[in-house]
PDB file of C-alpha atoms in Angstrom:
ATOM      1  CA  MET A1456      -3.588  -0.441   4.461  1.00 91.00           C
ATOM      2  CA  GLY A1457      -5.288  -3.600   5.617  1.00 91.00           C
ATOM      3  CA  ASP A1458      -6.443  -7.072   4.713  1.00 89.00           C
ATOM      4  CA  ALA A1459      -9.833  -8.048   3.418  1.00 87.00           C
ATOM      5  CA  GLY A1460     -10.652 -10.415   6.277  1.00 88.00           C
ATOM      6  CA  ASP A1461     -10.120 -13.378   3.963  1.00 86.00           C
ATOM      7  CA  SER A1462      -7.581 -15.380   6.000  1.00 86.00           C
ATOM      8  CA  CYS A1463      -4.661 -13.614   4.248  1.00 85.00           C
ATOM      9  CA  VAL A1464      -1.869 -14.024   6.771  1.00 86.00           C
ATOM     10  CA  GLY A1465       1.631 -12.569   6.433  1.00 87.00           C
ATOM     11  CA  ASP A1466       3.692  -9.496   6.024  1.00 91.00           C
ATOM     12  CA  PHE A1467       2.437  -6.823   3.624  1.00 92.00           C
ATOM     13  CA  THR A1468       4.781  -4.287   2.056  1.00 94.00           C
ATOM     14  CA  VAL A1469       3.512  -1.580  -0.231  1.00 95.00           C
ATOM     15  CA  VAL A1470       5.875   0.882  -1.924  1.00 96.00           C
ATOM     16  CA  VAL A1471       4.429   4.318  -2.625  1.00 95.00           C
ATOM     17  CA  GLN A1472       6.249   6.385  -5.238  1.00 94.00           C
ATOM     18  CA  VAL A1473       5.478   9.991  -6.109  1.00 91.00           C
ATOM     19  CA  GLY A1474       7.796  11.182  -8.842  1.00 87.00           C
ATOM     20  CA  SER A1475      11.257  10.200  -7.596  1.00 88.00           C
ATOM     21  CA  LEU A1476      10.234  10.021  -3.884  1.00 91.00           C
ATOM     22  CA  LYS A1477       9.583   6.563  -2.303  1.00 95.00           C
ATOM     23  CA  TRP A1478       8.112   5.219   0.956  1.00 96.00           C
ATOM     24  CA  ASN A1479       7.897   1.593   2.177  1.00 96.00           C
ATOM     25  CA  LEU A1480       4.719   0.907   4.132  1.00 95.00           C
ATOM     26  CA  MET A1481       4.589  -2.360   6.088  1.00 95.00           C
ATOM     27  CA  MET A1482       2.114  -4.257   8.265  1.00 94.00           C
ATOM     28  CA  LYS A1483       1.610  -7.757   9.663  1.00 92.00           C
ATOM     29  CA  SER A1484      -1.708  -9.266   8.553  1.00 89.00           C
ATOM     30  CA  ASN A1485      -3.622 -11.707  10.717  1.00 87.00           C
ATOM     31  CA  GLY A1486      -6.272 -12.233   8.034  1.00 87.00           C
ATOM     32  CA  ASP A1487      -9.044 -10.863  10.223  1.00 92.00           C
ATOM     33  CA  GLY A1488      -9.727  -7.481   8.555  1.00 91.00           C
ATOM     34  CA  SER A1489      -7.078  -5.608  10.491  1.00 90.00           C
ATOM     35  CA  SER A1490      -5.643  -2.368   9.188  1.00 92.00           C
ATOM     36  CA  LYS A1491      -2.987   0.248   9.827  1.00 93.00           C
ATOM     37  CA  LYS A1492      -3.332   3.932   8.960  1.00 94.00           C
ATOM     38  CA  TYR A1493      -0.552   5.649   7.073  1.00 94.00           C
ATOM     39  CA  SER A1494      -0.009   9.241   6.002  1.00 92.00           C
ATOM     40  CA  VAL A1495       2.489  10.216   3.336  1.00 91.00           C
ATOM     41  CA  LYS A1496       3.057  13.917   2.894  1.00 90.00           C
ATOM     42  CA  PHE A1497       5.073  15.304   0.010  1.00 87.00           C
ATOM     43  CA  GLN A1498       5.764  18.566  -1.747  1.00 82.00           C
ATOM     44  CA  LEU A1499       7.201  18.381  -5.235  1.00 76.00           C
ATOM     45  CA  ARG A1500       9.778  21.037  -5.940  1.00 77.00           C
ATOM     46  CA  GLY A1501      10.848  22.063  -9.442  1.00 76.00           C
ATOM     47  CA  HIS A1502       7.509  21.057 -10.968  1.00 71.00           C
ATOM     48  CA  ASN A1503       4.983  23.319 -12.588  1.00 75.00           C
ATOM     49  CA  ILE A1504       1.462  23.058 -11.117  1.00 73.00           C
ATOM     50  CA  LEU A1505       0.308  21.741 -14.505  1.00 77.00           C
ATOM     51  CA  ASP A1506       2.961  18.994 -14.706  1.00 80.00           C
ATOM     52  CA  GLU A1507       1.795  15.426 -14.514  1.00 85.00           C
ATOM     53  CA  VAL A1508       3.548  13.508 -11.732  1.00 86.00           C
ATOM     54  CA  PRO A1509       2.953   9.753 -11.452  1.00 90.00           C
ATOM     55  CA  ILE A1510       1.736   8.321  -8.125  1.00 92.00           C
ATOM     56  CA  THR A1511       2.320   4.567  -7.897  1.00 95.00           C
ATOM     57  CA  PHE A1512       1.385   1.901  -5.327  1.00 94.00           C
ATOM     58  CA  VAL A1513       3.134  -1.467  -5.678  1.00 94.00           C
ATOM     59  CA  SER A1514       2.879  -4.593  -3.518  1.00 91.00           C
ATOM     60  CA  TYR A1515       5.992  -6.757  -3.668  1.00 81.00           C
ATOM     61  CA  ASN A1516       5.023  -9.614  -1.330  1.00 78.00           C
ATOM     62  CA  GLU A1517       3.442 -12.839  -2.463  1.00 76.00           C
ATOM     63  CA  THR A1518       0.989 -13.762   0.299  1.00 81.00           C
ATOM     64  CA  ARG A1519      -1.474 -16.650   0.388  1.00 81.00           C
ATOM     65  CA  THR A1520      -4.601 -17.393   2.372  1.00 80.00           C
ATOM     66  CA  SER A1521      -4.112 -19.475   5.542  1.00 76.00           C
ATOM     67  CA  ASP A1522      -4.996 -22.656   3.588  1.00 82.00           C
ATOM     68  CA  HIS A1523      -2.305 -21.737   0.987  1.00 79.00           C
ATOM     69  CA  GLN A1524      -4.834 -22.002  -1.850  1.00 81.00           C
ATOM     70  CA  GLU A1525      -5.159 -18.397  -3.094  1.00 83.00           C
ATOM     71  CA  LEU A1526      -2.946 -15.431  -3.591  1.00 82.00           C
ATOM     72  CA  CYS A1527      -3.978 -12.402  -1.593  1.00 84.00           C
ATOM     73  CA  GLY A1528      -2.558  -9.094  -0.520  1.00 85.00           C
ATOM     74  CA  PRO A1529      -3.075  -5.685   0.950  1.00 90.00           C
ATOM     75  CA  VAL A1530      -6.138  -3.535   0.525  1.00 88.00           C
ATOM     76  CA  LEU A1531      -5.651   0.209   0.020  1.00 89.00           C
ATOM     77  CA  ASP A1532      -8.566   2.488   0.783  1.00 88.00           C
ATOM     78  CA  ALA A1533      -9.418   6.138   1.522  1.00 86.00           C
ATOM     79  CA  MET A1534      -6.691   7.834  -0.561  1.00 85.00           C
ATOM     80  CA  HIS A1535      -6.770  11.615  -0.297  1.00 84.00           C
ATOM     81  CA  LEU A1536      -4.769  14.081  -2.359  1.00 81.00           C
ATOM     82  CA  GLY A1537      -4.874  17.676  -1.432  1.00 72.00           C
TER      83      GLY A1537
END
């Protein structure tokens, strides 16, 4: 998770939900393109390999650029499922 280097300053929180499992991922953004690497590992029990299981990423914070003119938020990149 990171910021786009667009002067987006503040606390970022992204909730990751896989089925009924949830994780809160947090980072402090300085607006300079910084990032923090996260790894979420899960194993769904009681599901058939063919079952569809939703994977959701939600940002709950309202963050603005340092001049307070535009809404901005976290950037998520390099997702891997295996």
